[in-house]
Short mmCIF file of C-alpha atoms in Angstrom, two decimals:
data_model
loop_
_atom_site.label_atom_id
_atom_site.label_comp_id
_atom_site.label_asym_id
_atom_site.label_seq_id
_atom_site.Cartn_x
_atom_site.Cartn_y
_atom_site.Cartn_z
CA UNK C 1 0.00 0.00 0.00
CA UNK C 2 1.29 3.46 -0.88
CA UNK C 3 -0.60 5.29 1.87
CA UNK C 4 0.54 5.51 5.45
CA UNK C 5 -1.43 3.32 7.84
CA UNK C 6 -3.03 5.17 10.73
CA UNK C 7 -4.09 4.17 14.21
CA UNK C 8 -7.45 2.46 14.43
CA UNK C 9 -9.16 5.13 16.49
CA UNK C 10 -8.16 8.66 17.30
CA UNK C 11 -7.57 9.09 21.04
CA UNK C 12 -8.94 5.62 21.71
CA UNK C 13 -7.85 2.62 23.72
CA UNK C 14 -7.73 -0.33 21.32
CA UNK C 15 -8.24 -3.98 22.03
CA UNK C 16 -7.22 -6.42 19.32
CA UNK C 17 -8.42 -9.98 19.61
CA UNK C 18 -5.59 -12.34 20.59
CA UNK C 19 -5.65 -14.04 17.17
CA UNK C 20 -4.47 -10.81 15.52
CA UNK C 21 -0.70 -10.59 15.08
CA UNK C 22 0.91 -7.80 17.15
CA UNK C 23 2.28 -6.00 14.10
CA UNK C 24 -1.30 -5.30 12.94
CA UNK C 25 -2.37 -3.51 16.10
CA UNK C 26 -1.73 -0.04 14.66
CA UNK C 27 -2.71 -0.93 11.11
CA UNK C 28 -6.34 -0.06 10.60
CA UNK C 29 -6.74 3.25 8.79
CA UNK C 30 -4.83 3.53 5.54
CA UNK C 31 -6.35 6.32 3.43
CA UNK C 32 -4.61 9.62 3.98
CA UNK C 33 -6.70 12.71 4.58
CA UNK C 34 -7.65 15.25 7.21
CA UNK C 35 -10.92 16.04 8.90
CA UNK C 36 -11.48 19.75 9.27
CA UNK C 37 -12.38 19.44 12.96
CA UNK C 38 -9.59 17.00 13.81
CA UNK C 39 -8.33 19.08 16.75
CA UNK C 40 -11.86 19.23 18.14
CA UNK C 41 -12.12 15.47 17.76
CA UNK C 42 -8.83 14.83 19.49
CA UNK C 43 -9.88 16.89 22.49
CA UNK C 44 -13.15 15.03 22.92
CA UNK C 45 -12.44 11.46 21.85
CA UNK C 46 -12.14 9.20 24.86
CA UNK C 47 -13.46 5.71 24.37
CA UNK C 48 -12.50 2.10 23.95
CA UNK C 49 -12.87 0.05 20.79
CA UNK C 50 -12.43 -3.58 19.84
CA UNK C 51 -11.41 -4.82 16.39
CA UNK C 52 -11.80 -8.53 15.74
CA UNK C 53 -10.00 -8.77 12.39
CA UNK C 54 -7.95 -5.67 11.58
CA UNK C 55 -6.56 -7.19 8.38
CA UNK C 56 -10.06 -7.67 6.96
CA UNK C 57 -10.99 -4.14 8.05
CA UNK C 58 -8.01 -2.73 6.15
CA UNK C 59 -9.09 -4.56 2.99
CA UNK C 60 -12.65 -3.25 3.25
CA UNK C 61 -11.43 0.29 3.83
CA UNK C 62 -9.14 0.07 0.80
CA UNK C 63 -11.99 -1.03 -1.47
CA UNK C 64 -14.42 1.63 -0.22
CA UNK C 65 -11.82 4.40 -0.34
CA UNK C 66 -10.80 3.51 -3.90
CA UNK C 67 -14.44 3.43 -5.09
CA UNK C 68 -15.03 6.97 -3.80
CA UNK C 69 -17.89 8.70 -1.96
CA UNK C 70 -20.29 8.35 -4.92
CA UNK C 71 -20.53 4.63 -4.16
CA UNK C 72 -20.94 4.96 -0.38
CA UNK C 73 -24.03 5.15 1.80
CA UNK C 74 -24.49 5.08 5.56
CA UNK C 75 -27.18 2.99 7.23
CA UNK C 76 -27.80 3.75 10.89
CA UNK C 77 -30.07 2.59 13.64
CA UNK C 78 -31.47 5.46 15.74
CA UNK C 79 -32.09 4.55 19.39
CA UNK C 80 -28.92 3.62 21.25
CA UNK C 81 -26.81 4.17 18.12
CA UNK C 82 -27.18 7.81 17.09
CA UNK C 83 -28.57 8.57 20.55
CA UNK C 84 -26.92 8.05 23.91
CA UNK C 85 -27.73 4.95 25.91
CA UNK C 86 -27.28 6.83 29.18
CA UNK C 87 -28.01 10.48 29.94
CA UNK C 88 -26.83 12.02 33.22
CA UNK C 89 -26.12 8.56 34.60
CA UNK C 90 -29.59 7.21 33.89
CA UNK C 91 -30.95 5.08 31.05
CA UNK C 92 -31.82 7.43 28.19
CA UNK C 93 -35.25 7.42 26.59
CA UNK C 94 -36.01 5.91 23.18
CA UNK C 95 -37.93 7.68 20.44
CA UNK C 96 -40.90 5.42 21.16
CA UNK C 97 -40.57 5.47 24.93
CA UNK C 98 -40.54 9.25 25.27
CA UNK C 99 -44.04 9.62 23.84
CA UNK C 100 -46.63 10.68 26.41
CA UNK C 101 -50.27 10.85 25.31
CA UNK C 102 -52.64 13.47 26.70
CA UNK C 103 -54.72 10.68 28.22
CA UNK C 104 -52.38 8.78 30.61
CA UNK C 105 -54.64 5.74 30.43
CA UNK C 106 -53.29 5.08 26.95
CA UNK C 107 -49.70 5.33 28.17
CA UNK C 108 -50.59 2.63 30.69
CA UNK C 109 -52.11 0.43 27.98
CA UNK C 110 -49.03 0.78 25.78
CA UNK C 111 -46.82 -0.12 28.75
CA UNK C 112 -48.90 -3.24 29.35
CA UNK C 113 -48.38 -4.26 25.73
CA UNK C 114 -44.64 -3.72 26.17
CA UNK C 115 -44.53 -5.91 29.27
CA UNK C 116 -46.37 -8.68 27.42
CA UNK C 117 -44.58 -8.64 24.05
CA UNK C 118 -41.05 -7.53 24.90
CA UNK C 119 -40.06 -10.85 26.53
CA UNK C 120 -41.47 -12.66 23.49
CA UNK C 121 -39.30 -10.55 21.18
CA UNK C 122 -36.13 -11.96 22.78
CA UNK C 123 -37.38 -15.46 23.56
CA UNK C 124 -34.93 -18.09 22.24
CA UNK C 125 -37.67 -20.73 21.94
CA UNK C 126 -40.15 -18.97 19.64
CA UNK C 127 -39.61 -19.68 15.90
CA UNK C 128 -38.84 -16.58 13.83
CA UNK C 129 -42.01 -16.90 11.74
CA UNK C 130 -44.20 -16.92 14.84
CA UNK C 131 -42.16 -14.17 16.48
CA UNK C 132 -42.54 -11.97 13.39
CA UNK C 133 -46.33 -12.33 13.59
CA UNK C 134 -46.23 -11.42 17.28
CA UNK C 135 -44.20 -8.28 16.54
CA UNK C 136 -46.64 -7.28 13.81
CA UNK C 137 -49.45 -7.77 16.33
CA UNK C 138 -47.68 -5.69 18.97
CA UNK C 139 -46.93 -2.76 16.67
CA UNK C 140 -50.46 -2.79 15.21
CA UNK C 141 -52.04 -2.67 18.66
CA UNK C 142 -49.68 0.10 19.78
CA UNK C 143 -50.40 2.21 16.72
CA UNK C 144 -54.11 1.67 17.28
CA UNK C 145 -53.79 3.03 20.82
CA UNK C 146 -51.99 6.12 19.54
CA UNK C 147 -54.85 6.85 17.13
CA UNK C 148 -57.58 5.99 19.63
CA UNK C 149 -55.93 8.08 22.33
CA UNK C 150 -56.04 11.21 20.16
CA UNK C 151 -52.34 11.89 19.67
CA UNK C 152 -51.65 15.37 18.24
CA UNK C 153 -48.81 17.46 16.81
CA UNK C 154 -48.63 19.37 20.06
CA UNK C 155 -48.46 16.16 22.05
CA UNK C 156 -45.41 15.03 20.06
CA UNK C 157 -43.67 18.39 20.40
CA UNK C 158 -44.26 18.48 24.13
CA UNK C 159 -43.16 14.88 24.63
CA UNK C 160 -39.85 15.58 22.88
CA UNK C 161 -39.37 18.83 24.81
CA UNK C 162 -39.90 16.98 28.11
CA UNK C 163 -37.70 14.03 27.18
CA UNK C 164 -34.14 13.17 28.16
CA UNK C 165 -33.20 11.77 24.73
CA UNK C 166 -29.83 13.07 23.50
CA UNK C 167 -27.49 12.48 20.57
CA UNK C 168 -23.98 11.15 20.99
CA UNK C 169 -21.19 13.69 20.75
CA UNK C 170 -19.97 13.81 17.16
CA UNK C 171 -23.30 12.95 15.47
CA UNK C 172 -23.78 16.49 14.14
CA UNK C 173 -20.23 16.57 12.77
CA UNK C 174 -20.77 13.16 11.15
CA UNK C 175 -23.98 14.31 9.45
CA UNK C 176 -22.34 17.54 8.26
CA UNK C 177 -19.33 15.70 6.86
CA UNK C 178 -21.54 13.29 4.92
CA UNK C 179 -23.87 16.07 3.72
CA UNK C 180 -20.93 18.03 2.29
CA UNK C 181 -19.97 14.98 0.23
CA UNK C 182 -23.53 14.07 -0.85
CA UNK C 183 -23.37 10.73 0.92
CA UNK C 184 -26.88 9.57 1.87
CA UNK C 185 -27.77 8.51 5.40
CA UNK C 186 -30.62 6.06 5.89
CA UNK C 187 -31.90 6.03 9.47
CA UNK C 188 -33.72 2.77 10.13
CA UNK C 189 -36.06 2.61 13.08
CA UNK C 190 -38.92 0.44 14.24
CA UNK C 191 -40.16 3.54 16.07
CA UNK C 192 -41.92 6.60 14.69
CA UNK C 193 -40.45 8.77 11.93
CA UNK C 194 -42.35 11.88 13.03
CA UNK C 195 -40.86 11.69 16.52
CA UNK C 196 -37.34 11.11 15.18
CA UNK C 197 -37.70 14.21 13.00
CA UNK C 198 -38.95 16.26 15.94
CA UNK C 199 -35.98 15.07 18.02
CA UNK C 200 -33.67 16.28 15.23
CA UNK C 201 -35.46 19.64 15.12
CA UNK C 202 -35.36 20.22 18.86
CA UNK C 203 -32.00 18.69 19.78
CA UNK C 204 -29.89 19.56 16.73
CA UNK C 205 -31.97 22.51 15.49
CA UNK C 206 -31.54 21.67 11.85
CA UNK C 207 -32.33 19.04 9.23
CA UNK C 208 -30.05 17.50 6.61
CA UNK C 209 -30.79 17.14 2.90
CA UNK C 210 -28.98 13.79 2.67
CA UNK C 211 -30.92 12.08 5.48
CA UNK C 212 -33.83 9.73 4.93
CA UNK C 213 -35.82 7.92 7.56
CA UNK C 214 -37.12 4.38 7.13
CA UNK C 215 -39.69 4.13 9.89
CA UNK C 216 -43.39 4.24 10.69
CA UNK C 217 -44.87 7.53 9.53
CA UNK C 218 -48.05 9.10 10.86
CA UNK C 219 -50.93 10.68 8.96
CA UNK C 220 -52.58 13.72 10.58
CA UNK C 221 -55.79 15.53 9.76
CA UNK C 222 -56.03 19.30 9.22
CA UNK C 223 -56.45 19.84 12.95
CA UNK C 224 -53.20 18.04 13.79
CA UNK C 225 -54.79 14.85 15.09
CA UNK C 226 -53.33 11.43 14.25
CA UNK C 227 -55.72 9.46 12.06
CA UNK C 228 -53.63 6.60 10.62
CA UNK C 229 -50.20 5.35 9.58
CA UNK C 230 -48.69 5.22 6.10
CA UNK C 231 -47.82 1.98 4.34
CA UNK C 232 -46.73 -1.26 5.92
CA UNK C 233 -45.69 -1.56 9.53
CA UNK C 234 -41.97 -1.56 10.29
CA UNK C 235 -41.16 -3.51 13.43
CA UNK C 236 -38.02 -4.84 15.08
CA UNK C 237 -37.81 -7.93 12.87
CA UNK C 238 -38.35 -6.41 9.41
CA UNK C 239 -36.22 -3.28 9.78
CA UNK C 240 -34.11 -3.67 6.66
CA UNK C 241 -33.65 -2.47 3.09
CA UNK C 242 -36.78 -4.39 2.04
CA UNK C 243 -38.60 -1.50 3.73
CA UNK C 244 -36.77 1.06 1.58
CA UNK C 245 -39.98 2.06 -0.17
CA UNK C 246 -40.96 3.64 3.17
CA UNK C 247 -37.89 5.92 3.11
CA UNK C 248 -38.67 9.63 3.04
CA UNK C 249 -36.61 12.81 3.37
CA UNK C 250 -36.87 14.93 6.49
CA UNK C 251 -39.92 17.18 6.80
CA UNK C 252 -39.51 20.82 7.79
CA UNK C 253 -42.56 20.67 10.05
CA UNK C 254 -44.86 18.04 11.51
CA UNK C 255 -47.40 17.03 8.90
CA UNK C 256 -45.51 18.42 5.90
CA UNK C 257 -45.59 16.40 2.70
CA UNK C 258 -42.57 16.25 0.41
CA UNK C 259 -43.31 15.02 -3.09
CA UNK C 260 -39.80 14.25 -4.35
CA UNK C 261 -37.03 12.78 -2.17
CA UNK C 262 -33.57 14.30 -2.37
CA UNK C 263 -32.10 10.87 -3.05
CA UNK C 264 -34.19 8.52 -5.18
CA UNK C 265 -34.47 5.07 -3.66
CA UNK C 266 -33.26 3.42 -6.86
CA UNK C 267 -30.15 5.59 -6.81
CA UNK C 268 -29.43 4.63 -3.21
CA UNK C 269 -29.52 0.97 -4.21
CA UNK C 270 -26.71 1.56 -6.71
CA UNK C 271 -24.39 2.63 -3.91
CA UNK C 272 -22.73 -0.72 -3.31
CA UNK C 273 -20.52 0.25 -0.36
CA UNK C 274 -22.09 0.49 3.07
CA UNK C 275 -21.08 1.84 6.46
CA UNK C 276 -23.55 0.31 8.92
CA UNK C 277 -24.04 1.61 12.47
CA UNK C 278 -26.03 -0.28 15.08
CA UNK C 279 -26.23 -1.21 18.75
CA UNK C 280 -27.71 -4.71 18.41
CA UNK C 281 -26.43 -7.65 16.39
CA UNK C 282 -29.86 -7.76 14.75
CA UNK C 283 -29.15 -4.32 13.25
CA UNK C 284 -26.80 -6.02 10.80
CA UNK C 285 -29.97 -7.10 8.99
CA UNK C 286 -30.65 -3.49 7.95
CA UNK C 287 -28.55 -4.11 4.84
CA UNK C 288 -30.15 -7.48 3.98
CA UNK C 289 -32.06 -6.18 0.97
CA UNK C 290 -29.07 -4.36 -0.50
CA UNK C 291 -26.73 -6.05 -2.95
CA UNK C 292 -23.63 -4.46 -1.45
CA UNK C 293 -20.03 -5.15 -2.42
CA UNK C 294 -18.32 -3.98 0.76
CA UNK C 295 -19.76 -3.33 4.21
CA UNK C 296 -18.01 -1.99 7.28
CA UNK C 297 -20.14 -2.60 10.36
CA UNK C 298 -19.73 -0.55 13.53
CA UNK C 299 -21.38 -1.74 16.72
CA UNK C 300 -22.05 0.25 19.88
CA UNK C 301 -21.99 -2.10 22.87
CA UNK C 302 -23.61 0.12 25.45
CA UNK C 303 -24.24 -2.25 28.35
CA UNK C 304 -23.51 -5.77 29.61
CA UNK C 305 -20.09 -5.51 27.98
CA UNK C 306 -18.46 -8.50 29.67
CA UNK C 307 -21.14 -10.97 28.60
CA UNK C 308 -21.75 -9.58 25.11
CA UNK C 309 -18.30 -8.54 23.91
CA UNK C 310 -17.35 -11.82 22.29
CA UNK C 311 -20.51 -12.04 20.17
CA UNK C 312 -20.28 -8.36 19.17
CA UNK C 313 -16.61 -8.71 18.24
CA UNK C 314 -17.45 -11.63 15.95
CA UNK C 315 -20.41 -9.83 14.37
CA UNK C 316 -19.09 -6.26 13.84
CA UNK C 317 -15.88 -5.01 12.24
CA UNK C 318 -15.42 -2.39 14.97
CA UNK C 319 -17.09 -2.34 18.38
CA UNK C 320 -17.24 0.76 20.59
CA UNK C 321 -17.73 0.09 24.29
CA UNK C 322 -19.64 1.73 27.12
CA UNK C 323 -21.83 4.26 25.30
CA UNK C 324 -18.91 5.78 23.39
CA UNK C 325 -19.14 9.08 21.46
CA UNK C 326 -19.32 9.15 17.65
CA UNK C 327 -15.84 10.65 17.10
CA UNK C 328 -14.32 7.35 16.02
CA UNK C 329 -16.91 7.01 13.26
CA UNK C 330 -16.26 10.58 12.15
CA UNK C 331 -12.57 9.68 11.89
CA UNK C 332 -13.46 6.55 9.93
CA UNK C 333 -15.53 8.36 7.28
CA UNK C 334 -12.84 11.02 6.95
CA UNK C 335 -10.41 8.22 6.07
CA UNK C 336 -12.87 6.55 3.69
CA UNK C 337 -13.51 9.88 1.94
CA UNK C 338 -10.26 11.88 2.19
CA UNK C 339 -10.25 15.52 1.10
CA UNK C 340 -8.63 16.32 -2.23
CA UNK C 341 -5.02 17.36 -2.01
CA UNK C 342 -4.19 15.59 1.29
#
């Protein structure tokens, strides 16, 4: 290789699995290039990462870097990936969990559904076909309660304003870097697209032209009351590129309709290199419907590190531990898409 190899993560403690030869420990980044906020990154990056196979990671990076940004797309989970797992020492809220309806009786009913179905979602004894039907049932009932309970625009805005949900440090810089290079970001979520957009509006105070959301989208009447949901239901077991027809660009306001997406779905499918971000091994399925050539997967192992590290290390190319910030990913994309002249 003609380019100088760089350290795997800027300002990061690195663990290499014992099967990796010692001389590969510092050999992860190879594309030269500088990120315009590198000093800012260096002052904030403090995390730990695990790389299972650094040699394979180098090969993937070489292929993606050589193909250029026009062939790259980013696929990201939302809750626990773009957002923090813990906020002020406490478990952070999810985009679904933060929602509070004006009638608290419906919040109670949704919680009861959660307590019934959530254990079934992770049961090792239920066949996937049966489990998929149960998840469809759960989401359908939950959406029905949101409509029946009279959810409104104002209710969503107030729920987000009262929430503790927060983005990881470095997410804004990541989005800006990708936007400048016209690299699309697909946010996959089994939650609610309208709430995710409102979180972006209130917490980041801006939207991005290269971001699309693949999630459940609400339909409101002229008075701002929820009346139905668009298209098929996206739940935890079908959150993948097969749901790409549900992808839509960000809306400026709740209830806005945008006729033409910034990035056509067919065009996104021609981008054969993928950077995938998730916090569960199941998130790797987000790229199932895409005929990709190269995929670098980044996992955020937020909790239960000791018991889950081995399975995450085997599943993801890079694993960040203990609710790490996003600076390592920003460094990664800056190496995959180096600036001209550096």
